[in-house]
Each structure stands twice: as structure tokens, then as C-alpha cells.
């Protein structure tokens, strides 16, 4: 990636939503093309319909496969041939299917190494517009053979937050808390901070499940923290959520691991407003997404804010570069020359020729 532009795949999402509007607004500034080669997985016909409906000036290069992408143009890759009726602002099975087909094509191309990172626009109606849809994330996990291994990190600048459980009732979330789950998610979080965010020694804070320490904190969280610290993962806590955010303790950590979804979303909305980016950790693919859904309520009105998509693209570029830099030294490690005799450990001795004094 050092000798060529990074290639970023962007899926168009639900064709009746704001996907193409945010794409065209993002690429209205031509200098963004200096940073990477964009490949929009979607439909040129649908894109042209959106362009005309919105009265926008947007030029794009139509391609049939990723290898044809022009490095200095907005490329739209045709993912399906059938006609898709566009009815802006109205979710339909056909419009959601078009978004899913674009994602499927992009994941097939990723398996062949045709791009470096993936940015997805939502293909399903998500009322709060705050998370990537379950169906999209499940599709990505299955395609990369990593089912159940993903951790969604909510990112706004230096604020990075993830939750142990998905969006579910609090009672269900509390029943999900287990020591092994905390350890698993904390290790995924820590590795991603090192590998994808270039933080050499990450510090992670774990939030309490209860306002006052209870059985979950004493019997599950504290033993998990102790085991993680022993293994070299820098995780601390558990901290009461209200005090953690009100006193800005979060500024002293590189990541925050919450127990349930609202522990992430409530402070995020208070601290950052509506716009932030989602990063999926724990997968072989670099994947980001803006936090908004299809926003059918404003589709076709020219009111969509593209800033979260732009930030998702920037994060994807950075993470792809950081991951390559992190992995490169590990790709061809120094080979072991021989093991020390009478030693069952993995201790290695490297053969260095001794210098001999010349004979008198």
C-alpha cells in the first residue's frame, strides 16, 4: 500500500435512503480523491436517479469489476443488472435487497484482495440511527469466518467506546455478564487499539453494571480484570458510569468498555452529539460505518449531513495503514536457529560465530 493509493470500498446502502446523497456530498470536494481510490458498490442507474432527483453535479466512472477502478475518479461498480424502482423515503424489500447485494459483492471482492478497507452505509431501517444493523454485521462476520468475534467500537476523535452486550433490555444484559465474555471482548478491544489505532500501550476502563458495586462487580468483573492484567492487558476499574463521565475520567483512557448499550449511547450523545463513526474490531477486514441509518424521513430532500461518512472514510484509511504497519514486521519473523539442549522451554539460542584470536 505504500506504492499505490489505498482502495476503499463503499456500499450504497438502502437505495431509497440517503446513501447516494451523502456519497455525492462527500466527493463534491475533489481533493478527497488525492487520499484514496473510492469504489462505490451499487448501481450506476440508481446513482443517476438520485443525482437527477437532488439536482446535484456529480460525475462518476462506471466499472464492472474492482480492477477497473480509476485512481483519480469516483468509481461506481455495477453490483446487479435488474431494475430497482427508487421511491425515495419509502423502505421496501427491493431497496433493502439492493443494499444487501452491494455488500455481498464487496465481501466477495475482499476475499480476492481487491480493496483495503470497507465502509458500509446502512441497508436496513434503524430508528435510532446509532448502530450498524445486525444483518449487515452478521453478513460480514460470516463472510470472514469470524462469527461472534466482532466488537463494535463507537469512535469520535479520541473517545472510543464499546459495550459488552448488544442493544437489549437491561435485565437481559445483566444475565449475559460472564468472566470469559469480559476477557474475550477486552482482548479484542486491546488488540484493535494497538493494531488499528496505533496505540502502543492501551489503557482500557471497564464500567460497573450497577450504580453501587454488587455481585456482578465483585464476583465477575474484578476477577476478570485481575486475570487480564496478569496477561498484559491494561484494563482498570470497574468504575461507576455516572462518576466516570461527569468527572471526565474517560480522558485518561484510550478505550472504555461498557456493560450494556445505553452506557455507551447516552454519554456519546451528550459529549459528541449525533455524529460519530462505528469501527468493527476483531475481524480480518477493516470495516467502518457512519452512525446514521437510511434516514427515510429526509431522503431526497437534500438535508442529509455527510460528515459521519467522511469521518468513517478517514478512519478506514488510517486503520488500513496502521494495520499494515503493525502486521508487516510479524509477517516474516526471524527464524529460530536451534533450541538450547536439555531445556524443554521455548527459549532460543542464536548462533553467533565467536571471534578467534589469531594464532601466535
Short mmCIF file of C-alpha atoms in Angstrom, two decimals:
data_model
loop_
_atom_site.label_atom_id
_atom_site.label_comp_id
_atom_site.label_asym_id
_atom_site.label_seq_id
_atom_site.Cartn_x
_atom_site.Cartn_y
_atom_site.Cartn_z
CA UNK A 1 0.00 0.00 0.00
CA UNK A 2 2.99 2.28 0.17
CA UNK A 3 3.41 2.43 -3.61
CA UNK A 4 -0.25 2.86 -4.54
CA UNK A 5 -3.34 4.55 -3.27
CA UNK A 6 -5.40 2.75 -0.67
CA UNK A 7 -8.60 1.35 -2.16
CA UNK A 8 -11.74 1.92 -0.11
CA UNK A 9 -14.95 0.05 -0.91
CA UNK A 10 -18.18 1.88 -0.01
CA UNK A 11 -21.55 0.10 -0.19
CA UNK A 12 -24.54 2.27 -1.16
CA UNK A 13 -26.97 1.02 1.49
CA UNK A 14 -30.75 1.11 1.06
CA UNK A 15 -31.44 2.66 -2.34
CA UNK A 16 -34.44 4.63 -1.01
CA UNK A 17 -32.39 6.27 1.73
CA UNK A 18 -29.73 8.97 1.92
CA UNK A 19 -26.76 6.82 0.83
CA UNK A 20 -26.11 8.37 -2.56
CA UNK A 21 -26.77 11.89 -1.31
CA UNK A 22 -24.08 11.55 1.36
CA UNK A 23 -21.71 9.91 -1.15
CA UNK A 24 -22.12 12.74 -3.68
CA UNK A 25 -21.73 15.40 -1.00
CA UNK A 26 -18.58 13.71 0.34
CA UNK A 27 -16.95 13.63 -3.09
CA UNK A 28 -18.05 17.13 -4.06
CA UNK A 29 -14.65 18.21 -2.71
CA UNK A 30 -12.27 16.86 -5.38
CA UNK A 31 -9.17 16.91 -3.16
CA UNK A 32 -10.51 13.90 -1.25
CA UNK A 33 -9.59 11.77 -4.28
CA UNK A 34 -5.94 12.51 -3.57
CA UNK A 35 -6.13 10.35 -0.45
CA UNK A 36 -7.54 7.09 -1.81
CA UNK A 37 -9.31 5.33 -4.67
CA UNK A 38 -13.05 5.01 -3.96
CA UNK A 39 -15.09 2.07 -5.27
CA UNK A 40 -18.83 2.51 -4.70
CA UNK A 41 -20.57 -0.86 -4.71
CA UNK A 42 -24.04 -0.16 -6.03
CA UNK A 43 -25.87 0.74 -9.22
CA UNK A 44 -25.00 3.50 -11.74
CA UNK A 45 -28.67 3.70 -12.75
CA UNK A 46 -29.80 4.26 -9.16
CA UNK A 47 -26.96 6.72 -8.63
CA UNK A 48 -28.03 8.69 -11.71
CA UNK A 49 -31.62 8.78 -10.45
CA UNK A 50 -30.51 10.21 -7.10
CA UNK A 51 -28.26 12.75 -8.82
CA UNK A 52 -31.10 14.00 -11.01
CA UNK A 53 -33.67 13.99 -8.19
CA UNK A 54 -31.38 16.01 -5.93
CA UNK A 55 -30.20 18.33 -8.71
CA UNK A 56 -26.58 17.63 -7.84
CA UNK A 57 -23.49 17.88 -10.01
CA UNK A 58 -21.70 14.57 -9.63
CA UNK A 59 -19.54 12.75 -12.15
CA UNK A 60 -18.64 9.11 -11.75
CA UNK A 61 -16.82 6.35 -13.58
CA UNK A 62 -18.88 3.21 -14.28
CA UNK A 63 -17.00 -0.07 -13.83
CA UNK A 64 -17.96 -3.74 -13.84
CA UNK A 65 -15.14 -5.03 -11.65
CA UNK A 66 -12.88 -3.56 -8.99
CA UNK A 67 -9.74 -3.95 -11.08
CA UNK A 68 -11.07 -1.28 -13.46
CA UNK A 69 -11.24 1.44 -10.79
CA UNK A 70 -9.63 4.71 -11.85
CA UNK A 71 -7.40 6.07 -9.06
CA UNK A 72 -8.49 9.69 -9.55
CA UNK A 73 -12.22 9.31 -10.08
CA UNK A 74 -15.36 8.33 -8.18
CA UNK A 75 -15.94 4.76 -9.36
CA UNK A 76 -19.34 3.06 -9.20
CA UNK A 77 -19.24 -0.71 -9.61
CA UNK A 78 -22.39 -2.33 -11.01
CA UNK A 79 -23.49 -4.97 -8.48
CA UNK A 80 -26.75 -6.09 -10.12
CA UNK A 81 -28.40 -5.85 -13.53
CA UNK A 82 -32.07 -5.92 -12.59
CA UNK A 83 -34.08 -2.73 -12.48
CA UNK A 84 -34.67 -1.33 -9.00
CA UNK A 85 -37.58 1.06 -8.53
CA UNK A 86 -36.45 4.05 -6.49
CA UNK A 87 -39.07 5.54 -4.18
CA UNK A 88 -37.14 8.00 -2.02
CA UNK A 89 -38.13 7.98 1.62
CA UNK A 90 -40.05 4.69 1.48
CA UNK A 91 -38.40 1.48 2.69
CA UNK A 92 -39.19 -1.52 0.51
CA UNK A 93 -37.94 -5.12 0.37
CA UNK A 94 -36.39 -4.35 -3.03
CA UNK A 95 -34.45 -1.31 -1.81
CA UNK A 96 -33.09 -3.21 1.21
CA UNK A 97 -32.19 -6.17 -1.03
CA UNK A 98 -30.24 -3.84 -3.34
CA UNK A 99 -28.19 -2.71 -0.35
CA UNK A 100 -27.54 -6.29 0.70
CA UNK A 101 -26.47 -7.31 -2.81
CA UNK A 102 -23.91 -4.50 -2.84
CA UNK A 103 -22.49 -5.71 0.48
CA UNK A 104 -22.32 -9.30 -0.75
CA UNK A 105 -20.42 -8.27 -3.88
CA UNK A 106 -18.00 -6.18 -1.84
CA UNK A 107 -17.27 -9.07 0.52
CA UNK A 108 -16.62 -11.39 -2.42
CA UNK A 109 -14.11 -8.88 -3.78
CA UNK A 110 -12.46 -8.56 -0.37
CA UNK A 111 -11.83 -12.30 -0.33
CA UNK A 112 -9.83 -11.75 -3.52
CA UNK A 113 -7.84 -8.86 -2.07
CA UNK A 114 -9.31 -6.23 -4.41
CA UNK A 115 -9.56 -3.42 -1.84
CA UNK A 116 -8.04 -2.46 1.50
CA UNK A 117 -10.97 -1.38 3.69
CA UNK A 118 -14.77 -1.40 3.70
CA UNK A 119 -17.18 1.42 4.59
CA UNK A 120 -20.86 0.44 4.71
CA UNK A 121 -23.99 2.54 4.51
CA UNK A 122 -27.00 1.03 6.23
CA UNK A 123 -29.25 -1.28 4.23
CA UNK A 124 -32.00 -1.51 6.88
CA UNK A 125 -34.19 0.99 8.64
CA UNK A 126 -32.67 1.66 12.05
CA UNK A 127 -34.86 4.03 14.05
CA UNK A 128 -32.18 5.48 16.33
CA UNK A 129 -29.56 5.61 13.57
CA UNK A 130 -26.86 4.69 16.05
CA UNK A 131 -25.51 1.27 15.17
CA UNK A 132 -24.70 -0.86 12.18
CA UNK A 133 -27.59 -3.21 11.54
CA UNK A 134 -27.43 -6.74 12.90
CA UNK A 135 -27.99 -8.24 9.44
CA UNK A 136 -25.04 -6.36 7.91
CA UNK A 137 -22.66 -7.23 10.74
CA UNK A 138 -23.78 -10.87 10.68
CA UNK A 139 -23.14 -10.97 6.93
CA UNK A 140 -19.64 -9.55 7.37
CA UNK A 141 -18.83 -11.96 10.21
CA UNK A 142 -19.97 -14.98 8.21
CA UNK A 143 -18.13 -13.88 5.07
CA UNK A 144 -14.89 -13.54 7.04
CA UNK A 145 -15.44 -16.78 9.03
CA UNK A 146 -15.44 -14.86 12.31
CA UNK A 147 -18.99 -15.37 13.59
CA UNK A 148 -19.40 -13.89 17.07
CA UNK A 149 -15.92 -12.34 17.12
CA UNK A 150 -16.82 -8.75 16.25
CA UNK A 151 -16.76 -5.84 18.67
CA UNK A 152 -18.32 -2.55 17.58
CA UNK A 153 -16.30 0.45 18.76
CA UNK A 154 -18.02 3.85 18.72
CA UNK A 155 -15.41 6.44 17.75
CA UNK A 156 -15.37 10.22 17.99
CA UNK A 157 -11.84 11.59 17.95
CA UNK A 158 -10.01 10.14 20.96
CA UNK A 159 -13.23 8.82 22.50
CA UNK A 160 -13.58 5.10 21.81
CA UNK A 161 -16.37 3.12 23.46
CA UNK A 162 -17.67 -0.42 23.14
CA UNK A 163 -20.29 -2.42 25.02
CA UNK A 164 -20.07 -5.98 26.26
CA UNK A 165 -23.63 -6.74 25.13
CA UNK A 166 -25.79 -5.67 22.20
CA UNK A 167 -28.84 -3.41 22.37
CA UNK A 168 -31.14 -5.38 24.68
CA UNK A 169 -33.20 -4.85 27.87
CA UNK A 170 -31.06 -4.19 30.94
CA UNK A 171 -32.18 -7.38 32.69
CA UNK A 172 -31.09 -9.47 29.71
CA UNK A 173 -27.77 -7.62 29.54
CA UNK A 174 -27.03 -8.33 33.21
CA UNK A 175 -27.69 -12.03 32.66
CA UNK A 176 -25.15 -12.00 29.81
CA UNK A 177 -22.26 -10.83 32.01
CA UNK A 178 -19.63 -13.54 32.34
CA UNK A 179 -15.97 -13.51 33.21
CA UNK A 180 -14.97 -15.23 29.97
CA UNK A 181 -17.01 -12.72 27.91
CA UNK A 182 -15.31 -9.75 29.58
CA UNK A 183 -11.90 -11.29 28.94
CA UNK A 184 -12.73 -12.09 25.31
CA UNK A 185 -14.08 -8.61 24.47
CA UNK A 186 -11.33 -6.80 26.37
CA UNK A 187 -8.64 -8.68 24.44
CA UNK A 188 -10.32 -7.88 21.10
CA UNK A 189 -10.57 -4.21 22.14
CA UNK A 190 -6.95 -4.05 23.30
CA UNK A 191 -5.57 -5.67 20.16
CA UNK A 192 -7.58 -3.32 17.94
CA UNK A 193 -6.32 -0.27 19.81
CA UNK A 194 -2.76 -1.46 19.20
CA UNK A 195 -3.22 -2.64 15.64
CA UNK A 196 -5.89 -0.36 14.14
CA UNK A 197 -5.42 2.85 16.15
CA UNK A 198 -1.63 2.72 16.64
CA UNK A 199 -1.71 2.98 20.44
CA UNK A 200 1.35 1.18 21.76
CA UNK A 201 0.21 0.64 25.36
CA UNK A 202 -3.60 0.93 25.50
CA UNK A 203 -5.41 1.72 28.73
CA UNK A 204 -9.00 0.47 28.92
CA UNK A 205 -11.60 1.33 31.55
CA UNK A 206 -14.34 -1.15 32.48
CA UNK A 207 -17.63 0.34 33.69
CA UNK A 208 -19.73 -1.07 36.51
CA UNK A 209 -23.02 -2.75 35.70
CA UNK A 210 -24.68 -1.29 38.82
CA UNK A 211 -24.61 2.20 40.37
CA UNK A 212 -23.15 0.61 43.52
CA UNK A 213 -20.86 -2.45 43.41
CA UNK A 214 -22.85 -5.68 43.51
CA UNK A 215 -22.38 -9.34 42.77
CA UNK A 216 -21.51 -8.70 39.12
CA UNK A 217 -18.69 -6.34 40.09
CA UNK A 218 -17.26 -8.42 42.94
CA UNK A 219 -17.68 -11.94 41.58
CA UNK A 220 -17.22 -11.42 37.84
CA UNK A 221 -15.64 -8.10 36.88
CA UNK A 222 -12.84 -7.83 39.41
CA UNK A 223 -11.56 -11.39 38.84
CA UNK A 224 -11.70 -10.75 35.07
CA UNK A 225 -9.69 -7.54 35.46
CA UNK A 226 -7.10 -9.32 37.60
CA UNK A 227 -6.69 -12.09 35.02
CA UNK A 228 -6.43 -9.61 32.16
CA UNK A 229 -3.81 -7.55 33.98
CA UNK A 230 -1.79 -10.71 34.60
CA UNK A 231 -1.90 -11.44 30.86
CA UNK A 232 -0.64 -7.96 29.98
CA UNK A 233 -3.92 -6.26 29.05
CA UNK A 234 -4.13 -2.80 30.63
CA UNK A 235 -7.72 -2.72 31.88
CA UNK A 236 -8.85 -0.97 35.07
CA UNK A 237 -11.97 -0.47 37.14
CA UNK A 238 -14.78 -1.17 37.38
CA UNK A 239 -15.88 2.48 37.50
CA UNK A 240 -19.39 3.81 38.20
CA UNK A 241 -20.61 5.21 34.88
CA UNK A 242 -22.06 8.47 36.22
CA UNK A 243 -18.86 9.48 38.03
CA UNK A 244 -16.66 8.24 35.18
CA UNK A 245 -18.23 10.63 32.69
CA UNK A 246 -19.19 13.54 34.94
CA UNK A 247 -15.59 13.89 36.19
CA UNK A 248 -14.16 13.24 32.70
CA UNK A 249 -12.16 10.22 33.81
CA UNK A 250 -12.60 8.91 30.28
CA UNK A 251 -9.96 11.38 29.08
CA UNK A 252 -7.32 9.29 30.87
CA UNK A 253 -8.12 6.12 28.90
CA UNK A 254 -7.74 5.02 25.30
CA UNK A 255 -10.92 2.97 25.36
CA UNK A 256 -13.99 2.42 27.50
CA UNK A 257 -15.69 -0.98 27.78
CA UNK A 258 -19.29 -0.61 28.93
CA UNK A 259 -21.55 -3.42 30.05
CA UNK A 260 -24.71 -2.55 28.14
CA UNK A 261 -25.60 -0.47 25.10
CA UNK A 262 -27.11 2.59 26.81
CA UNK A 263 -23.95 3.05 28.85
CA UNK A 264 -22.32 3.86 25.50
CA UNK A 265 -25.03 5.79 23.68
CA UNK A 266 -26.21 8.13 26.46
CA UNK A 267 -22.79 9.73 27.17
CA UNK A 268 -21.91 9.67 23.45
CA UNK A 269 -24.93 11.78 22.60
CA UNK A 270 -24.17 14.15 25.45
CA UNK A 271 -20.49 14.52 24.54
CA UNK A 272 -20.45 14.33 20.75
CA UNK A 273 -23.97 15.00 19.51
CA UNK A 274 -25.41 12.77 16.80
CA UNK A 275 -22.39 12.24 14.59
CA UNK A 276 -19.79 9.58 15.23
CA UNK A 277 -18.26 6.57 13.48
CA UNK A 278 -18.51 2.83 14.06
CA UNK A 279 -15.42 0.63 13.81
CA UNK A 280 -15.71 -3.16 13.79
CA UNK A 281 -12.86 -4.77 15.70
CA UNK A 282 -11.91 -8.44 15.74
CA UNK A 283 -12.30 -9.14 12.01
CA UNK A 284 -9.74 -9.65 9.22
CA UNK A 285 -11.41 -6.86 7.25
CA UNK A 286 -11.04 -3.18 8.17
CA UNK A 287 -14.67 -2.07 8.46
CA UNK A 288 -16.17 1.29 9.41
CA UNK A 289 -19.62 2.84 9.09
CA UNK A 290 -21.22 6.22 9.78
CA UNK A 291 -23.65 6.06 12.69
CA UNK A 292 -26.71 7.10 10.69
CA UNK A 293 -29.25 4.76 9.13
CA UNK A 294 -31.04 5.25 5.77
CA UNK A 295 -32.91 8.26 7.24
CA UNK A 296 -36.02 7.80 5.14
CA UNK A 297 -37.55 10.87 6.83
CA UNK A 298 -35.17 13.20 4.97
CA UNK A 299 -34.29 11.10 1.90
CA UNK A 300 -34.49 13.11 -1.32
CA UNK A 301 -34.74 16.46 0.46
CA UNK A 302 -31.06 17.43 0.25
CA UNK A 303 -30.84 17.72 4.04
CA UNK A 304 -28.53 14.80 4.79
CA UNK A 305 -25.30 15.51 6.68
CA UNK A 306 -22.38 13.62 5.15
CA UNK A 307 -19.82 14.41 7.87
CA UNK A 308 -20.07 10.99 9.57
CA UNK A 309 -19.47 9.23 6.24
CA UNK A 310 -16.42 11.40 5.60
CA UNK A 311 -15.04 10.58 9.05
CA UNK A 312 -15.76 6.87 8.51
CA UNK A 313 -13.68 7.01 5.32
CA UNK A 314 -10.81 8.80 7.06
CA UNK A 315 -10.85 6.24 9.88
CA UNK A 316 -10.83 3.37 7.37
CA UNK A 317 -7.79 4.87 5.61
CA UNK A 318 -5.90 5.31 8.88
CA UNK A 319 -6.78 1.86 10.21
CA UNK A 320 -5.78 0.13 6.96
CA UNK A 321 -2.38 1.85 7.05
CA UNK A 322 -1.85 1.23 10.77
CA UNK A 323 -2.80 -2.44 10.44
CA UNK A 324 -0.34 -2.94 7.57
CA UNK A 325 2.44 -1.24 9.53
CA UNK A 326 1.64 -3.36 12.60
CA UNK A 327 1.46 -6.67 10.74
CA UNK A 328 4.43 -6.18 8.42
CA UNK A 329 7.21 -6.93 10.97
CA UNK A 330 5.33 -10.07 12.05
CA UNK A 331 4.91 -11.43 8.54
CA UNK A 332 8.46 -12.82 8.27
CA UNK A 333 9.88 -13.25 11.78
CA UNK A 334 13.47 -14.23 12.44
CA UNK A 335 13.71 -17.99 12.28
CA UNK A 336 14.78 -19.96 15.32
CA UNK A 337 18.22 -21.43 14.79
CA UNK A 338 18.20 -24.07 17.47
CA UNK A 339 16.82 -24.75 20.92
CA UNK A 340 19.05 -24.99 23.93
CA UNK A 341 19.80 -28.58 24.81
CA UNK A 342 18.30 -30.06 27.97
CA UNK A 343 15.70 -27.27 28.01
CA UNK A 344 12.04 -28.07 27.36
CA UNK A 345 11.07 -24.39 27.16
CA UNK A 346 10.79 -22.29 24.00
CA UNK A 347 13.99 -20.41 24.90
CA UNK A 348 16.11 -19.90 21.81
CA UNK A 349 19.81 -19.52 21.37
CA UNK A 350 21.02 -17.73 18.27
CA UNK A 351 24.29 -18.94 16.76
CA UNK A 352 26.77 -16.07 16.65
CA UNK A 353 30.22 -17.10 15.42
CA UNK A 354 32.85 -16.45 18.02
CA UNK A 355 35.80 -14.32 17.15
CA UNK A 356 39.00 -16.28 17.41
CA UNK A 357 42.30 -14.72 18.29
CA UNK A 358 44.92 -15.29 15.59
CA UNK A 359 47.43 -17.97 16.44
CA UNK A 360 50.81 -16.72 17.61
#
